[in-house]
mmCIF file of N, CA and C in Angstrom:
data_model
loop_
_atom_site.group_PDB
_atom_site.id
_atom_site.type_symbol
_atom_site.label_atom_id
_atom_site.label_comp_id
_atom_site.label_asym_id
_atom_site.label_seq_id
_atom_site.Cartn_x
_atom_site.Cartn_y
_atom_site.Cartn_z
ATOM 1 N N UNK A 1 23.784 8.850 -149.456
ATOM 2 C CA UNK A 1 23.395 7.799 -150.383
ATOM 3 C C UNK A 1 23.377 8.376 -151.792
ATOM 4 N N UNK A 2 23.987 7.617 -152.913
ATOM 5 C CA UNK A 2 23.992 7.915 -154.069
ATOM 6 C C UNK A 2 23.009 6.879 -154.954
ATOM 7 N N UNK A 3 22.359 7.684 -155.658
ATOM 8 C CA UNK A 3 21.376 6.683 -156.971
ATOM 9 C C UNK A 3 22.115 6.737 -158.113
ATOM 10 N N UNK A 4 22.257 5.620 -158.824
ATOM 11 C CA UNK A 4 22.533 5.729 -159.988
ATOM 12 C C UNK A 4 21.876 4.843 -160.823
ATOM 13 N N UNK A 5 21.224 5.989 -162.467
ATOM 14 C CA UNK A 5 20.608 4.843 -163.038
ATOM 15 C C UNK A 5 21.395 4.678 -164.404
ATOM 16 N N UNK A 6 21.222 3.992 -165.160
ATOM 17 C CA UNK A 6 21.389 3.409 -166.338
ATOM 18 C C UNK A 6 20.209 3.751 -167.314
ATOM 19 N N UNK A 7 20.379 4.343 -168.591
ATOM 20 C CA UNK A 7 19.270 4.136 -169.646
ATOM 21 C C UNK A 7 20.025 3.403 -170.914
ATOM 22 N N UNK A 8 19.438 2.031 -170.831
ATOM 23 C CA UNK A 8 19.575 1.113 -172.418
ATOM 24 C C UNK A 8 19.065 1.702 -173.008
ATOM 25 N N UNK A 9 19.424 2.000 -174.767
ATOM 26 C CA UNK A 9 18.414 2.251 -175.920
ATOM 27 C C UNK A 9 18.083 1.371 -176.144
ATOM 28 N N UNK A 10 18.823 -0.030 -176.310
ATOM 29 C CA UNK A 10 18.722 -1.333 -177.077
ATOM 30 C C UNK A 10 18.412 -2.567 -175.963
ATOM 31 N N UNK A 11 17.383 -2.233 -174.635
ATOM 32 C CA UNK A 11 17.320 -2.817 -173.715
ATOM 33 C C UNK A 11 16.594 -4.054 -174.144
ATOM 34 N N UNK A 12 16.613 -5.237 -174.167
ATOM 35 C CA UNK A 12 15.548 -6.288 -174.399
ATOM 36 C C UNK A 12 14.743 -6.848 -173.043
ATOM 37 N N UNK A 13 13.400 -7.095 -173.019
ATOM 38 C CA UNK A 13 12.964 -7.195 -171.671
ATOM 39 C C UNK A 13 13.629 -8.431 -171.489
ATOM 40 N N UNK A 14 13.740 -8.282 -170.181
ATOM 41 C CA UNK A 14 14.171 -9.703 -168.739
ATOM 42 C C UNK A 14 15.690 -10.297 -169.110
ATOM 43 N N UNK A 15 16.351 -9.527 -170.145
ATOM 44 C CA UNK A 15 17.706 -9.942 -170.900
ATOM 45 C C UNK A 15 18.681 -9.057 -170.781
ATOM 46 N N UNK A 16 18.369 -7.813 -170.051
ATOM 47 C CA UNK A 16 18.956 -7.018 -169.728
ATOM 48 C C UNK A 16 20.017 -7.034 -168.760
ATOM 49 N N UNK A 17 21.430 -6.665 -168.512
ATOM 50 C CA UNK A 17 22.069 -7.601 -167.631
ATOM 51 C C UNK A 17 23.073 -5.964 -167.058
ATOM 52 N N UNK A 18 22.827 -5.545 -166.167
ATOM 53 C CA UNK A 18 23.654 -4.547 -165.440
ATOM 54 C C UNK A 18 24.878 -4.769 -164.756
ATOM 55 N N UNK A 19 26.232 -4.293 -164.699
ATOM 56 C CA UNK A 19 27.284 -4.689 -164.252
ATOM 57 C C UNK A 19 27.573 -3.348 -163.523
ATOM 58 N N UNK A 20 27.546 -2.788 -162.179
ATOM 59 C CA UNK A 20 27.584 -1.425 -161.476
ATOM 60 C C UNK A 20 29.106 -2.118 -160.520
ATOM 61 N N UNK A 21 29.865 -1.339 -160.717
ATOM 62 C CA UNK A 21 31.689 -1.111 -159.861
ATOM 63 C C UNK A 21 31.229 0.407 -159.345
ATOM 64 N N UNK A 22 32.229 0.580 -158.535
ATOM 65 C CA UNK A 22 32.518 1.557 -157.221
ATOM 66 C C UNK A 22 32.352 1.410 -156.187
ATOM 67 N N UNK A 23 32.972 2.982 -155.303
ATOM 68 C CA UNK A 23 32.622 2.582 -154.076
ATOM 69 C C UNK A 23 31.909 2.577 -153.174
ATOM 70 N N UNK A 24 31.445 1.871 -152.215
ATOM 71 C CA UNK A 24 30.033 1.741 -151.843
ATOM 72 C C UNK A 24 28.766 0.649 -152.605
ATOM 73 N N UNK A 25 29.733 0.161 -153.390
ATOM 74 C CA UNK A 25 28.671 -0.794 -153.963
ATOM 75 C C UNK A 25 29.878 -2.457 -153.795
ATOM 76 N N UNK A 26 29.071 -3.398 -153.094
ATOM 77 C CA UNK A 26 29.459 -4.966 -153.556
ATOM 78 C C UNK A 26 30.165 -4.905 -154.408
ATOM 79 N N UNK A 27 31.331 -5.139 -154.370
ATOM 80 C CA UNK A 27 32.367 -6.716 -155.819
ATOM 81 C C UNK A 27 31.609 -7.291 -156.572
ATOM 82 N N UNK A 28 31.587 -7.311 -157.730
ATOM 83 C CA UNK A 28 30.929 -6.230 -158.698
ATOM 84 C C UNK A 28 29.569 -6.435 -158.728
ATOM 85 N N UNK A 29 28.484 -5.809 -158.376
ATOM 86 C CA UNK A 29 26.634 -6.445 -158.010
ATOM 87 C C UNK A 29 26.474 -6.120 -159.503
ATOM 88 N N UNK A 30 25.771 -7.216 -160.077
ATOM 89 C CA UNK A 30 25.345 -7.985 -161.502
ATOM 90 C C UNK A 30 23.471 -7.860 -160.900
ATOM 91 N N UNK A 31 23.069 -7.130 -162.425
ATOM 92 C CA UNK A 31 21.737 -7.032 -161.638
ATOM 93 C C UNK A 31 21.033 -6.823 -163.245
ATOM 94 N N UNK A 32 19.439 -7.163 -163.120
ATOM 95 C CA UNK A 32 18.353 -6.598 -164.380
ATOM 96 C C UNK A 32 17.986 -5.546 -163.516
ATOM 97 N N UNK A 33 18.428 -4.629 -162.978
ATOM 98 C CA UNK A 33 17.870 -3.463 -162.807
ATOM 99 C C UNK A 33 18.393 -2.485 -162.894
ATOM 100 N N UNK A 34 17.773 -1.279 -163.749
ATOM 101 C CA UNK A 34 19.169 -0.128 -164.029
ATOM 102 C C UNK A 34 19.361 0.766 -163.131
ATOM 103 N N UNK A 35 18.819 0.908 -162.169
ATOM 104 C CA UNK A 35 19.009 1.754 -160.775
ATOM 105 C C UNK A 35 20.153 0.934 -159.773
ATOM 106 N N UNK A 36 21.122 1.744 -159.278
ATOM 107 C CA UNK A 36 21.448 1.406 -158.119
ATOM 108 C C UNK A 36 21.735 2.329 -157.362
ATOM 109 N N UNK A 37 21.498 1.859 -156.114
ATOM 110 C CA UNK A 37 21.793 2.591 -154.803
ATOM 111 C C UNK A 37 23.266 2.569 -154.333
ATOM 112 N N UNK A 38 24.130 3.262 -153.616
ATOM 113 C CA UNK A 38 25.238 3.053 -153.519
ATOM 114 C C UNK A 38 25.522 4.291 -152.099
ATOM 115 N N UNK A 39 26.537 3.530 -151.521
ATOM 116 C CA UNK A 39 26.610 4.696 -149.699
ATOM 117 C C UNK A 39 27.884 5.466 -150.326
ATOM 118 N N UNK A 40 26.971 7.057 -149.947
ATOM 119 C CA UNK A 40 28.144 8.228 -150.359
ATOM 120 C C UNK A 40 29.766 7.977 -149.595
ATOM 121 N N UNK A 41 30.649 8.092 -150.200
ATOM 122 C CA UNK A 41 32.091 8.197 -149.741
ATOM 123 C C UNK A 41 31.789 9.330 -148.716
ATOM 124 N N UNK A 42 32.314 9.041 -147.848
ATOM 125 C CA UNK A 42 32.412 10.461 -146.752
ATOM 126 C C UNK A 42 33.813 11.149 -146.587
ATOM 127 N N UNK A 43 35.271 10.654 -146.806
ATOM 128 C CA UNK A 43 36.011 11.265 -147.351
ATOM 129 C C UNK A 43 35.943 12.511 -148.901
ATOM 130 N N UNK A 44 36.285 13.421 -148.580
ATOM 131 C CA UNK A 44 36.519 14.409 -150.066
ATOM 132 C C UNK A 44 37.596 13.760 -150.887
ATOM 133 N N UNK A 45 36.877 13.845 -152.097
ATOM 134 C CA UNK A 45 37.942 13.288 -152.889
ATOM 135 C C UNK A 45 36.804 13.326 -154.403
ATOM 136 N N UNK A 46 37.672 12.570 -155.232
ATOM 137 C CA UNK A 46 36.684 12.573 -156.262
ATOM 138 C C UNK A 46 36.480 10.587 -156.728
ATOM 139 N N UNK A 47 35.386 10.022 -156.725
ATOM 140 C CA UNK A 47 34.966 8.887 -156.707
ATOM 141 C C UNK A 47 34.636 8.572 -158.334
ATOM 142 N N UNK A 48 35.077 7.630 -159.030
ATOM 143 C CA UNK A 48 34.100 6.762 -160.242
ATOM 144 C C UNK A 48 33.286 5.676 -159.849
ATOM 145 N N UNK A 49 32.250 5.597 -160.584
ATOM 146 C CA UNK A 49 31.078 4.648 -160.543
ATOM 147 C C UNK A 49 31.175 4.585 -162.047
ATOM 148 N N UNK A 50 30.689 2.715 -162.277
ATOM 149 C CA UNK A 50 30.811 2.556 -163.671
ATOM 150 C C UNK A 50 29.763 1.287 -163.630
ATOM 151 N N UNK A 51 29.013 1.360 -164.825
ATOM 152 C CA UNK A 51 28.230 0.666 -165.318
ATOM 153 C C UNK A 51 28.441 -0.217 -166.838
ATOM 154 N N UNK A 52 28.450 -1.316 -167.013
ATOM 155 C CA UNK A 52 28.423 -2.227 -168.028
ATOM 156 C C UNK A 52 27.149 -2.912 -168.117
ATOM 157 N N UNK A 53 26.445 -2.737 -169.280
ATOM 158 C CA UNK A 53 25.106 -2.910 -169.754
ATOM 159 C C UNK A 53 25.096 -4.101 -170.528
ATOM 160 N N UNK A 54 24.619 -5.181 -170.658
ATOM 161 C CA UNK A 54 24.484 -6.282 -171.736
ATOM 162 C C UNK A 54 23.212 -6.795 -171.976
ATOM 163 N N UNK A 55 22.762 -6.472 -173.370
ATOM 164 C CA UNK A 55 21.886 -7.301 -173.496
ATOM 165 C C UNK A 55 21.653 -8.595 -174.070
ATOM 166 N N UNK A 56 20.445 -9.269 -174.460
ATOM 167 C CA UNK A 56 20.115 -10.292 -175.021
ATOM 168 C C UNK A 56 20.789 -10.447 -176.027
ATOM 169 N N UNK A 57 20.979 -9.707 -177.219
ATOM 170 C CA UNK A 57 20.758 -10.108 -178.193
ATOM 171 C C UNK A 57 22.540 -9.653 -178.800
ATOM 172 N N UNK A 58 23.434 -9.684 -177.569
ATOM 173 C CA UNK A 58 24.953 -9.471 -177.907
ATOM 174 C C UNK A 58 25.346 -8.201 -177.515
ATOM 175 N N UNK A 59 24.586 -7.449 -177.580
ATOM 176 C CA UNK A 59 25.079 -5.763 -177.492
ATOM 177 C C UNK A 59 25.785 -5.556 -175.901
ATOM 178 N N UNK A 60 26.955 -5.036 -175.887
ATOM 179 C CA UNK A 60 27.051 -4.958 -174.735
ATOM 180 C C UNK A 60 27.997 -2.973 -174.582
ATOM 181 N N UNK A 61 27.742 -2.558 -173.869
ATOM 182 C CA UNK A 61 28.012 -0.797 -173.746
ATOM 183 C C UNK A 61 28.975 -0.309 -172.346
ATOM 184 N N UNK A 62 29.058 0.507 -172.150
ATOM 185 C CA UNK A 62 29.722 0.950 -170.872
ATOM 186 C C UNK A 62 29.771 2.836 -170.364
ATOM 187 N N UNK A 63 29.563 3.280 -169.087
ATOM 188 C CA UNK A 63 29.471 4.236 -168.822
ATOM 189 C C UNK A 63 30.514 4.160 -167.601
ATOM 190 N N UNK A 64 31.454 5.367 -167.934
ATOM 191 C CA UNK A 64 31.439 5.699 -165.961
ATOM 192 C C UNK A 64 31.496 7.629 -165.658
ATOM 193 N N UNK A 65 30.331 7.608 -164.420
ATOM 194 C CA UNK A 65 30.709 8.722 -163.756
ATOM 195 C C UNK A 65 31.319 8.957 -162.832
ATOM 196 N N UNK A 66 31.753 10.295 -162.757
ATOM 197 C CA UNK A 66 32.673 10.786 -161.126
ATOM 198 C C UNK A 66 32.053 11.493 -160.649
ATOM 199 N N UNK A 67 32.009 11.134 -159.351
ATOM 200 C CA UNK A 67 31.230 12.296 -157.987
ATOM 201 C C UNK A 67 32.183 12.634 -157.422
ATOM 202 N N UNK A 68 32.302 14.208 -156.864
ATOM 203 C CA UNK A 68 33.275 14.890 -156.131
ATOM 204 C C UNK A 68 32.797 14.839 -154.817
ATOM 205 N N UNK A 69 33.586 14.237 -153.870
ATOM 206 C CA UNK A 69 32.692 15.306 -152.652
ATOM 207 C C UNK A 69 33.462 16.265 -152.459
ATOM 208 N N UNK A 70 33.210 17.134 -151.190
ATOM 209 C CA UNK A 70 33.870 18.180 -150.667
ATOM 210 C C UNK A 70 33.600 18.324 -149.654
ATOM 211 N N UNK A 71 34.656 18.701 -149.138
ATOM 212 C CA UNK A 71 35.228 18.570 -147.188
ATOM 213 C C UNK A 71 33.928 20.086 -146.675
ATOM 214 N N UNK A 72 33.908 19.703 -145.833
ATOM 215 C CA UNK A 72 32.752 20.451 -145.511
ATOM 216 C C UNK A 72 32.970 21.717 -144.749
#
């Protein structure tokens, strides 16, 4: 299992709008919460996870990381 969180600078409460892609996560789960949970790839390979942040007041941002696994 992978966590991933999000930190807004410019977060506005309850207006906050999370957009989390990759794999192991739902087509695309839209959420106010900056944590997500997501099921580790069990193939080796190297994976992106990406986050799109929007808030209230127009601002909208974007992140993505890569997790490697490795064959065991």
């Amino acid at each position: 299992v992978l966590t991933l969180t999000a930190v807004a600078s410019n977060a506005t409460s309850g207006t906050t709008i999370y957009t989390w892609r990759g794999p192991g996560i739902s087509t695309p789960t839209t959420t106010t919460v900056a944590g997500r949970t997501a099921v580790a790839p069990m193939t080796p390979g190297i994976y992106s996870f990406s986050v799109t942040v929007s808030n209230g007041i127009g601002c909208t941002a974007a992140a993505v990381a890569s997790v490697t696994i490795n064959p065991v």
